[in-house]
XYZ file of C-alpha atoms in Angstrom:
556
model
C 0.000 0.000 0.000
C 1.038 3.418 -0.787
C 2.029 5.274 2.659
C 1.853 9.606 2.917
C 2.686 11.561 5.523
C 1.145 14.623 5.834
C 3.355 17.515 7.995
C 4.064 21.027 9.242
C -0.081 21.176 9.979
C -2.717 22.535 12.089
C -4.736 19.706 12.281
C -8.267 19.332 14.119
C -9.337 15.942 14.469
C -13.083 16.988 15.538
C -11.638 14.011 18.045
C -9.767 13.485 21.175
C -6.969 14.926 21.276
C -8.680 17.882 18.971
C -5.374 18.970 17.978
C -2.217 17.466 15.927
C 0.634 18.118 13.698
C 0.664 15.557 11.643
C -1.360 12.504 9.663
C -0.125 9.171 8.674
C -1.973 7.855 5.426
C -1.928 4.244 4.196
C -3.691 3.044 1.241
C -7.303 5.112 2.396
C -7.141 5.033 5.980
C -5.375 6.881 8.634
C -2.655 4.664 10.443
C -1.380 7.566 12.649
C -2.645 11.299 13.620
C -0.161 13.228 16.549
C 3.197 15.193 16.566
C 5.242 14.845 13.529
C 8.221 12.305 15.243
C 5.097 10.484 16.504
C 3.294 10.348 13.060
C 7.036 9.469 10.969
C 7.839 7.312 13.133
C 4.595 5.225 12.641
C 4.604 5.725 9.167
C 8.192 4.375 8.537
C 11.268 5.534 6.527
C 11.171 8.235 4.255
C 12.259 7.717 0.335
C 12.045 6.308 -2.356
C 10.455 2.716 -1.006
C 9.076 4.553 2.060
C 6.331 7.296 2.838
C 5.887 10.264 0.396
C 5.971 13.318 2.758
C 3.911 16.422 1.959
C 4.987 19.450 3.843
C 1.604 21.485 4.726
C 3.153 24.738 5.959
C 1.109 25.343 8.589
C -1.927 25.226 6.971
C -5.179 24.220 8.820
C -6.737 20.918 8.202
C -9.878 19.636 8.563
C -12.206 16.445 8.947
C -14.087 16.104 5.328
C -17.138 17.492 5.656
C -20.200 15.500 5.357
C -23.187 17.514 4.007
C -25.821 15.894 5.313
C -28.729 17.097 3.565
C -28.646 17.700 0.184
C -30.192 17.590 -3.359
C -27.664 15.968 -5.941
C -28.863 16.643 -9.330
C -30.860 19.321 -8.653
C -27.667 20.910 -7.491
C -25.707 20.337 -10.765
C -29.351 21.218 -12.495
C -29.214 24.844 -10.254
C -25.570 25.625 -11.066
C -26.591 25.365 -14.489
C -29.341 27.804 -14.354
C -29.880 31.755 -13.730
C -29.362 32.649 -10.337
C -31.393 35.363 -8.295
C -30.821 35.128 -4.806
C -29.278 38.754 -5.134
C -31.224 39.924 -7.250
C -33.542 41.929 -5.510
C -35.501 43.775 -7.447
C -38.041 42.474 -9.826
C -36.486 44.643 -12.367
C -32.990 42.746 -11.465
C -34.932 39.610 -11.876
C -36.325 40.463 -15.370
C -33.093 41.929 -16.229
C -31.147 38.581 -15.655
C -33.297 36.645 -17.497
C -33.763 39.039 -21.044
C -29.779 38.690 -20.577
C -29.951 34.408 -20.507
C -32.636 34.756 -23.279
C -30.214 37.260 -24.677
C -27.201 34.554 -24.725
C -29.011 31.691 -25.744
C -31.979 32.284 -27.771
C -32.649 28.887 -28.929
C -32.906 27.275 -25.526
C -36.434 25.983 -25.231
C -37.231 27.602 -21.817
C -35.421 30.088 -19.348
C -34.469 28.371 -16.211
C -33.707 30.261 -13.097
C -33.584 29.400 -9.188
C -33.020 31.299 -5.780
C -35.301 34.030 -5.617
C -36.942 35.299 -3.012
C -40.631 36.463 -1.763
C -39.415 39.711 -0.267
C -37.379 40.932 -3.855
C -40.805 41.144 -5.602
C -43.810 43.807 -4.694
C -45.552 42.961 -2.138
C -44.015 39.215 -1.906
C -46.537 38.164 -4.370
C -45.072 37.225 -7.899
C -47.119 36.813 -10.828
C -46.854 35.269 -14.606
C -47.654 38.541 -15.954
C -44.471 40.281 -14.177
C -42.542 37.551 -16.297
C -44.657 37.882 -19.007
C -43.648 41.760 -19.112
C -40.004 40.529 -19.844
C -40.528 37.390 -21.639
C -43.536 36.635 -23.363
C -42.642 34.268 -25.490
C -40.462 31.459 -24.003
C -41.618 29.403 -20.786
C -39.922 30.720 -17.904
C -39.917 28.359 -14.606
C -38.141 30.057 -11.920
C -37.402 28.192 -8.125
C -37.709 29.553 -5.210
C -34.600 29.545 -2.956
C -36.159 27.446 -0.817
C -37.223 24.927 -3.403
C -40.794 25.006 -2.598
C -42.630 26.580 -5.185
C -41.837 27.570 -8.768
C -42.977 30.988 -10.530
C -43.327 30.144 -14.005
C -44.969 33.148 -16.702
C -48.054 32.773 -18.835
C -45.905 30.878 -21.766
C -45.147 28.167 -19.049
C -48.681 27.976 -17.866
C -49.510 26.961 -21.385
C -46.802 24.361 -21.890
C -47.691 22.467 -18.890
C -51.458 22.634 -19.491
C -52.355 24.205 -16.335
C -56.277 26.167 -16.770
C -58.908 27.171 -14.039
C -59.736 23.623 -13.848
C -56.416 22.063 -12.970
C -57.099 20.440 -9.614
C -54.614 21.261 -6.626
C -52.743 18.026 -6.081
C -52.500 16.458 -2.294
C -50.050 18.671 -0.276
C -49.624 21.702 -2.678
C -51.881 24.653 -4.154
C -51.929 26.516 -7.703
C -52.194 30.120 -7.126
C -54.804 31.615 -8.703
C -55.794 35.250 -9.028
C -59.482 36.944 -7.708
C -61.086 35.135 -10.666
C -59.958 31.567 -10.110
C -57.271 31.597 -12.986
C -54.181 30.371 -12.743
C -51.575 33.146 -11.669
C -48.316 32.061 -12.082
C -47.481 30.386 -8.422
C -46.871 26.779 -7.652
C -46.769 25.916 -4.386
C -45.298 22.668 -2.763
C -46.368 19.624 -4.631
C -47.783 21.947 -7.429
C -44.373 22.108 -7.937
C -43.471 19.079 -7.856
C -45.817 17.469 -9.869
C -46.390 20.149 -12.884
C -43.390 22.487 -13.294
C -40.491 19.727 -11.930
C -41.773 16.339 -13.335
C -42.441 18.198 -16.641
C -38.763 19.858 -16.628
C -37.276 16.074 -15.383
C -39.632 14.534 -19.079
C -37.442 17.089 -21.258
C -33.965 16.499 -19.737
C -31.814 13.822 -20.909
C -29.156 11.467 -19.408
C -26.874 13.760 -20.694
C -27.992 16.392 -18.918
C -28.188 14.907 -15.921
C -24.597 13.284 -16.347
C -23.323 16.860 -16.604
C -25.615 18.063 -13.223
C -23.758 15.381 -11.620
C -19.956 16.059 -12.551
C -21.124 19.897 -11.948
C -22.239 18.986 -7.949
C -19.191 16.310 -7.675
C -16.460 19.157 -8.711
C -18.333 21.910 -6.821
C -18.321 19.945 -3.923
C -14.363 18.780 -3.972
C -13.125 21.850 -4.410
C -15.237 22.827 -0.693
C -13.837 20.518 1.114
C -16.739 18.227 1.108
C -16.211 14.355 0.868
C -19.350 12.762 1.836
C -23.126 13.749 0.820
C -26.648 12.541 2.084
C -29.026 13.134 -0.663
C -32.892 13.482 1.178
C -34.628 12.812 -2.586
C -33.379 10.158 -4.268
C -35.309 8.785 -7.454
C -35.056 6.733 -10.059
C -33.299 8.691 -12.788
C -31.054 10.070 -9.842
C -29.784 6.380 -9.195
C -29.580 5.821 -12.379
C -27.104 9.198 -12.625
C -24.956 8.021 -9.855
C -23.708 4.783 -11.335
C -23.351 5.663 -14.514
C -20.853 8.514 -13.074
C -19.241 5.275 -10.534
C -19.448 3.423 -14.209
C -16.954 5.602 -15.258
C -15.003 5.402 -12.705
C -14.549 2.331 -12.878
C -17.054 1.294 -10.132
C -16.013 4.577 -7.914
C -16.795 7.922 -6.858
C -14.482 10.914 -5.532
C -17.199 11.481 -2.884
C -18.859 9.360 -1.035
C -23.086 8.962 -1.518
C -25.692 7.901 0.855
C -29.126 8.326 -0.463
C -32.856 8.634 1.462
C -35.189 7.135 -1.400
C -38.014 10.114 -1.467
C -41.117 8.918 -0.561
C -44.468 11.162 -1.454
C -48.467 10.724 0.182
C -50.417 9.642 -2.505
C -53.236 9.635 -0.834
C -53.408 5.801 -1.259
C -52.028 3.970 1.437
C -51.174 0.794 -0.491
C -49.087 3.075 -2.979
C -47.419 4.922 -0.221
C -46.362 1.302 1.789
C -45.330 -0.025 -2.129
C -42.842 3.044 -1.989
C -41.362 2.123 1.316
C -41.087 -1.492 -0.545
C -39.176 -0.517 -3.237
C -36.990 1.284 -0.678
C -36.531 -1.738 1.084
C -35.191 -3.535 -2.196
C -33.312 -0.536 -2.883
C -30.725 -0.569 0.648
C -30.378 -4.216 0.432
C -29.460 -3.796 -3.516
C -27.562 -0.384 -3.870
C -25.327 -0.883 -0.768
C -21.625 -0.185 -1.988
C -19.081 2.362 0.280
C -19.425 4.886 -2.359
C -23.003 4.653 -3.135
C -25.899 3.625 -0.775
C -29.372 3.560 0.090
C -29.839 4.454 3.842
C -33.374 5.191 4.191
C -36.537 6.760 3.031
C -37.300 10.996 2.966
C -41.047 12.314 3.598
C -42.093 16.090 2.970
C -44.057 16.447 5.617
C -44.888 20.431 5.298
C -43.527 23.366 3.542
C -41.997 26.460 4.217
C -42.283 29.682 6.115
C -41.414 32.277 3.731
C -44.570 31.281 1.460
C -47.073 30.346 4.610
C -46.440 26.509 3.609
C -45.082 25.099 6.876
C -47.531 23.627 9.425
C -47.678 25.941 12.538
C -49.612 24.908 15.772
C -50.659 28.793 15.252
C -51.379 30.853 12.458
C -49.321 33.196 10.880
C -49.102 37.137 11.084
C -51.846 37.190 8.487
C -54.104 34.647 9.923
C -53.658 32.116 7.380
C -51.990 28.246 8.406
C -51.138 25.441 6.598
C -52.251 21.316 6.560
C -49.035 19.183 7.260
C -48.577 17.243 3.780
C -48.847 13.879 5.829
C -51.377 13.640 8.119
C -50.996 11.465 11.493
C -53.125 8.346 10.192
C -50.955 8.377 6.804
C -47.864 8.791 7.698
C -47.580 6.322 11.094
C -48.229 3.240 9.097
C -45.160 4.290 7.004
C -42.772 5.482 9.638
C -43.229 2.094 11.320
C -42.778 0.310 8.162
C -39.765 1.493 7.045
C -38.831 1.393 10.988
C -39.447 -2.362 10.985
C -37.422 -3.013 7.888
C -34.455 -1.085 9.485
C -34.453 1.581 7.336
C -33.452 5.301 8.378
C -36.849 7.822 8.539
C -35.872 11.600 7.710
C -38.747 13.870 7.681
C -38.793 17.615 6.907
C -40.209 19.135 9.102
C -40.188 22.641 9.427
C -43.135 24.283 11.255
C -43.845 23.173 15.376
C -46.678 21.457 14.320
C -44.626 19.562 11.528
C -41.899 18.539 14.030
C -44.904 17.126 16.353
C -46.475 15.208 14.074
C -42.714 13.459 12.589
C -42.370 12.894 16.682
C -45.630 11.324 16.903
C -45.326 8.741 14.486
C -41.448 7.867 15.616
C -43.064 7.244 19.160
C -45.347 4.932 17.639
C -42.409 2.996 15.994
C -40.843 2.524 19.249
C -43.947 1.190 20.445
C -44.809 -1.155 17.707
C -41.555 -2.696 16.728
C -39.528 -2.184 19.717
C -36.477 0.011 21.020
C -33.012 -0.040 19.417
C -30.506 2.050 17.597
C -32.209 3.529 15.147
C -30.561 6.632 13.886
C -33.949 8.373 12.655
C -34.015 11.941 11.926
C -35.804 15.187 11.265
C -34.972 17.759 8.681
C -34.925 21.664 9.468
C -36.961 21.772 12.317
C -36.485 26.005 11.541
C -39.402 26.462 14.667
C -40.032 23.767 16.787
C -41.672 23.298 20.056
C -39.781 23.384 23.445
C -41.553 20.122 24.648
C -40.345 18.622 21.658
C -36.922 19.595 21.645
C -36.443 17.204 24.821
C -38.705 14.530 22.850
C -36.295 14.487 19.980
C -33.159 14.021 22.210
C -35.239 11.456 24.398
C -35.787 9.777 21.189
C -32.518 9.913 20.012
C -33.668 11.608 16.800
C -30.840 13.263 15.007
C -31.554 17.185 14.504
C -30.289 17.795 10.369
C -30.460 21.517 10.562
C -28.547 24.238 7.839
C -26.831 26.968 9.353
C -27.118 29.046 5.981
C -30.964 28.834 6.059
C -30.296 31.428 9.157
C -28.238 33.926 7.193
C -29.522 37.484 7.819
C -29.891 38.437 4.217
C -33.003 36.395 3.857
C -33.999 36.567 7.136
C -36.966 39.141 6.948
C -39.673 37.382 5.050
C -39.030 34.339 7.459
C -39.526 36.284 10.770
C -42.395 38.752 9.130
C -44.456 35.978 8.439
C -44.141 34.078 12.212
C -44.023 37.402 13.934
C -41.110 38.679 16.554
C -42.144 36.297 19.483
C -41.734 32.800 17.468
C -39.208 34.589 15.379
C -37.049 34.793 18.299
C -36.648 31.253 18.831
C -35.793 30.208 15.226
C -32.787 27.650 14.734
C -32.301 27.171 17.745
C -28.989 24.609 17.655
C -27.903 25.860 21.636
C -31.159 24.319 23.051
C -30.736 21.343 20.947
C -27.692 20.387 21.953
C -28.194 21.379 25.434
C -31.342 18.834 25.435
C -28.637 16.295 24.576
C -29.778 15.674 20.921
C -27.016 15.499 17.907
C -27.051 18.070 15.616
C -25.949 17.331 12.115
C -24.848 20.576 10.174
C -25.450 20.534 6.425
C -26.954 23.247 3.699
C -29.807 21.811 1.804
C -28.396 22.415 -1.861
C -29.527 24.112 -3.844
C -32.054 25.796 -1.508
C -29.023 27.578 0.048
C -25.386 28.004 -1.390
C -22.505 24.382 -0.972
C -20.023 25.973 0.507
C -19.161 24.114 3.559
C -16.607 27.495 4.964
C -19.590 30.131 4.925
C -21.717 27.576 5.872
C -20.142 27.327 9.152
C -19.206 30.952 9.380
C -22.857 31.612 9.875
C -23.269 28.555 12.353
C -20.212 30.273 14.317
C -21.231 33.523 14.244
C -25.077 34.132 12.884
C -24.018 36.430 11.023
C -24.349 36.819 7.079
C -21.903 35.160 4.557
C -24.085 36.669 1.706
C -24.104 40.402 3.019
C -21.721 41.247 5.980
C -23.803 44.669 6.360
C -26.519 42.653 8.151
C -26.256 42.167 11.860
C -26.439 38.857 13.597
C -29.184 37.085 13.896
C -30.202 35.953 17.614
C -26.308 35.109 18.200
C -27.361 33.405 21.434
C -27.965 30.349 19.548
C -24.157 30.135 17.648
C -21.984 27.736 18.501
C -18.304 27.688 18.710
C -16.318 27.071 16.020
C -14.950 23.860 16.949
C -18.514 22.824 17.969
C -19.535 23.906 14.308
C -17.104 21.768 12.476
C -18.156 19.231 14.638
C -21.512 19.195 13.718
C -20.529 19.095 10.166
C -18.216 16.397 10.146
C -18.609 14.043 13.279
C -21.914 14.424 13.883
C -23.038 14.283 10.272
C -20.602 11.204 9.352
C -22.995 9.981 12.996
C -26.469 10.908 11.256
C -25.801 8.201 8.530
C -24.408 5.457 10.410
C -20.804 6.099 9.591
C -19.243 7.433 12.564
C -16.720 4.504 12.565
C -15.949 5.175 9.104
C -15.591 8.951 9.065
C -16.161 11.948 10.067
C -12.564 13.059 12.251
C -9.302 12.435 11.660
C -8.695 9.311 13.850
C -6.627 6.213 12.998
C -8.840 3.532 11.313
C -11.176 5.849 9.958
C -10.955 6.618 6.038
C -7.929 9.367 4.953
C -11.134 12.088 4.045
C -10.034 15.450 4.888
C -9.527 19.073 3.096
C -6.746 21.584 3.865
C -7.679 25.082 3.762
C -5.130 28.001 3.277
C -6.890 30.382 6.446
C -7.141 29.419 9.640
C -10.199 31.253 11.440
C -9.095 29.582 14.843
C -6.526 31.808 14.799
C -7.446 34.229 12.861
C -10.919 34.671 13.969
C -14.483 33.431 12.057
C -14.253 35.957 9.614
C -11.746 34.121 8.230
C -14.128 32.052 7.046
C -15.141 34.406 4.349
C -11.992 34.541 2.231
C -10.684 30.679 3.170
C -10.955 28.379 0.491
C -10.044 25.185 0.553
C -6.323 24.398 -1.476
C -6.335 20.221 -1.318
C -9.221 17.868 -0.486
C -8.801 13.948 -0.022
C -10.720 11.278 0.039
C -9.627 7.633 0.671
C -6.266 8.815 0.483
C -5.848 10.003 -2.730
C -5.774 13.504 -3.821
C -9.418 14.751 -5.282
C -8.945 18.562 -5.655
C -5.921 20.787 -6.118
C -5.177 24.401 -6.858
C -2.790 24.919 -8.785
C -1.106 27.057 -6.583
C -0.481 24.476 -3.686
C 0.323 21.939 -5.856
C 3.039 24.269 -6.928
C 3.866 24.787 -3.528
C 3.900 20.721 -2.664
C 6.486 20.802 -5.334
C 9.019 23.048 -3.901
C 8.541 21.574 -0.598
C 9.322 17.956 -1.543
C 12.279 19.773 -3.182
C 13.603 21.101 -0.156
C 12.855 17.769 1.530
């Protein structure tokens, strides 16, 4: 086996000790971590037949971070398109996409993704404010959050949406004073017209290139291990044929909840959990893998989606997407087969529900390790923050969801008092629960480094003029990489696998050319990340360090 020894580093192991100098490689795994006589003397000679050494130069290294909720192909798919996070005017918005029309006139549609409510008047976008800019060409536009699509009068056409279209189970077509359609798709509107349409056109091509686009984007942040929470059919399909090429391997490591929608049929749902259950025992490989099943089990609160316990400022509420009834019998189902059960869950009465029918689990099939989790949990209930930890439910929560720039629409609609208590990670992991850090992609940006500047700090790595955000509930630095690495590696079963920089686990781990320990979290904001590994060999570079690898084996 080939042998490297990594030295002249500030390493944290997000392990005890947290600090070391120095990290023995072999083949993929990590024989030695400590001082650097420690670490070369483990490793053996230096030379020719011996260890390659790679002088670090000081330069901070970290665990590989595991993002622990995320969206694969609809990643790659949002990289691809027009983005409009900030862009926040709706003349910005219809600027940016004459521009894409501009640069590529034959395209059959104008994609875009990452707006949001409070960029257009009054928070209430309409076809015919795309229809001023683009007439012509269907326009489908995702929210930043990922829960509803604006699409313009050309798209409404194309996807054969009238009056008469029924709202589908769990989502709602907006429609103006007169009942016609007005250019909104909420939730599973989404879904089912404007997504499942755009998924008919695309091609294995196209989602071959989504995928390399969300593998590179992720190496060169440091990140070596994903959890995608809506795996399908054509994404499976997308992930071997990129292993395929590989030659049966991936540069980061996959592990997949198979998505799991109400139907409204209870037979159809439990035949979903089936096929799940075929799925783990079939697709089980360490770079690929199906851990588990994801349900949707309410919106969000910037569009009034998300199942409160209360209503919102302006009176209205939302249904939770699986009611009680439906959803126990496939909890405990999936439960029984072993599967993992991640449910998002954003609103308190959301969180409840997901609670309710993991109690019932216990009680029907018995206590055990069972690793379950629930995703977001943005505003949940104090009496179920000490249910989830007395459940040992894992908390999957995204730091950058909190970021300041887009916090106003959030807290306008909830109103100061529950606005107060949003993301609250410090009482979570005060209750004793494990919190899992990851960022949703591509609801919020992939970085992992900004991603935990705002956990650290919550403060804004999209606009550093905003102040922080309720910085009561930040957590340490060291507690933030943590949750991202350890304690995300822990939310899919793979804590003895990865996760810290320990001997015996796998050689995953990025070195970054800042180091906001010292330098303080706002170093966070201009890091980036020079070398990433995985299994022990080298997946990312810049060309810079290699350069500077170069002159230090030189000197060596």
């Amino acid at each position: 086996m080939s042998r490297t020894v990594y030295v002249n580093a500030r390493v944290f192991t997000a392990d005890e000790p947290e600090w070391a100098e120095a990290i023995a490689v072999d083949g993929t795994s990590i024989v030695a971590v400590g001082s650097e006589e420690e670490v070369r003397a483990a490793a053996g000679p230096a030379g020719s037949d011996g260890a390659e050494v790679v002088d670090l130069d000081g330069r901070l290294v970290l665990p590989g971070v595991v993002d622990a909720h995320t969206h694969l192909v609809m990643m790659g798919e949002a990289l691809g398109r027009v983005g409009l996070t900030d862009a926040r005017t709706l003349d910005e918005i219809r600027s940016r996409l004459v521009a894409a029309r501009a640069a590529d006139p034959d395209a059959p549609r104008v994609l875009g993704r990452g707006w949001l409510f409070d960029s257009v008047p009054g928070g209430a976008p309409t076809s015919a404010m795309l229809d001023a800019a683009l007439p012509d060409v269907p326009v489908y536009l995702d929210a930043n959050d990922y829960h509803s699509c604006w699409v313009n009068s050309a798209a409404l056409v194309e996807l054969g949406i009238t009056r008469d279209t029924p709202d589908p189970i769990g989502g709602r077509i907006g429609r103006d004073a007169t009942g016609e359609p007005n250019g909104m798709l909420y939730e599973t509107a989404a879904q089912q017209y404007a997504w499942e349409h755009l998924a008919e056109q695309a091609t294995d091509a196209d989602r071959d290139a989504a995928v390399e686009r969300t593998i590179a984007a992720y190496l060169a942040t440091g990140v070596t291990g994903v959890v995608d929470m809506a795996f399908d059919e054509l994404g499976l399909a997308a992930f071997r044929r990129a292993a395929d090429r590989r030659g049966g391997t991936l540069p980061v490591r996959v592990v997949a909840h198979w998505f799991v929608a109400n139907t409204g049929d209870a037979d159809a749902n439990l035949a979903q959990v089936a096929r799940a259950v075929e799925l783990a025992s079939e697709v089980d490989a360490p770079w690929l893998r199906i851990a588990g099943i994801k349900l949707v089990l309410d919106g969000v609160i910037d569009a009034c989606t998300a199942a409160m316990r209360h209503p919102y400022v302006d009176g209205s509420n939302a249904e939770p997407i699986w009611p009680l009834d439906a959803l126990e019998p496939v909890v405990a189902a999936a439960d029984a087969a072993g599967l993992q059960v991640a449910m998002h869950a954003i609103g308190d009465a959301a969180s409840g529900i997901a609670l309710d029918a993991l109690e019932h689990a216990h009680e029907v099939n018995g206590e055990r390790d069972r690793r379950h989790r629930i995703e977001h949990l943005e505003y949940v209930d104090r009496a179920d923050v000490a249910r989830l930890a007395r459940l040992g439910v894992v908390a999957s929560m995204q730091p950058v969801h909190a970021d300041p720039a887009i916090w106003a629409n959030w807290a306008a609609m909830l109103g100061d008092e529950r606005a107060d208590r949003g993301f609250p990670w410090t009482e979570i992991t005060d209750a004793g629960a494990v919190l899992a850090f990851s960022t949703d992609a591509p609801t919020a940006p992939h970085e992992a480094l900004p991603n935990l500047y705002v956990a650290a700090t919550r403060r804004s790595a999209l606009d550093p003029s905003f102040p922080a955000n309720h910085p009561e509930y930040a957590v340490p630095l060291a507690d933030a990489v943590r949750h991202a690495t350890r304690d995300a590696a822990f939310s899919c079963r793979e804590e003895d696998a990865r996760g810290r920089i320990a001997p015996g686990l796998a050689a995953d781990f990025a070195v970054v050319d800042r180091d906001p320990f010292e330098l303080g979290d706002d170093a966070l904001l201009e890091a980036r990340v020079i070398r990433t590994v995985v299994a022990g060999g080298t997946v990312y570079e810049v060309e810079a360090a290699a350069d500077e690898r170069e002159a230090a084996r030189a000197v060596a």
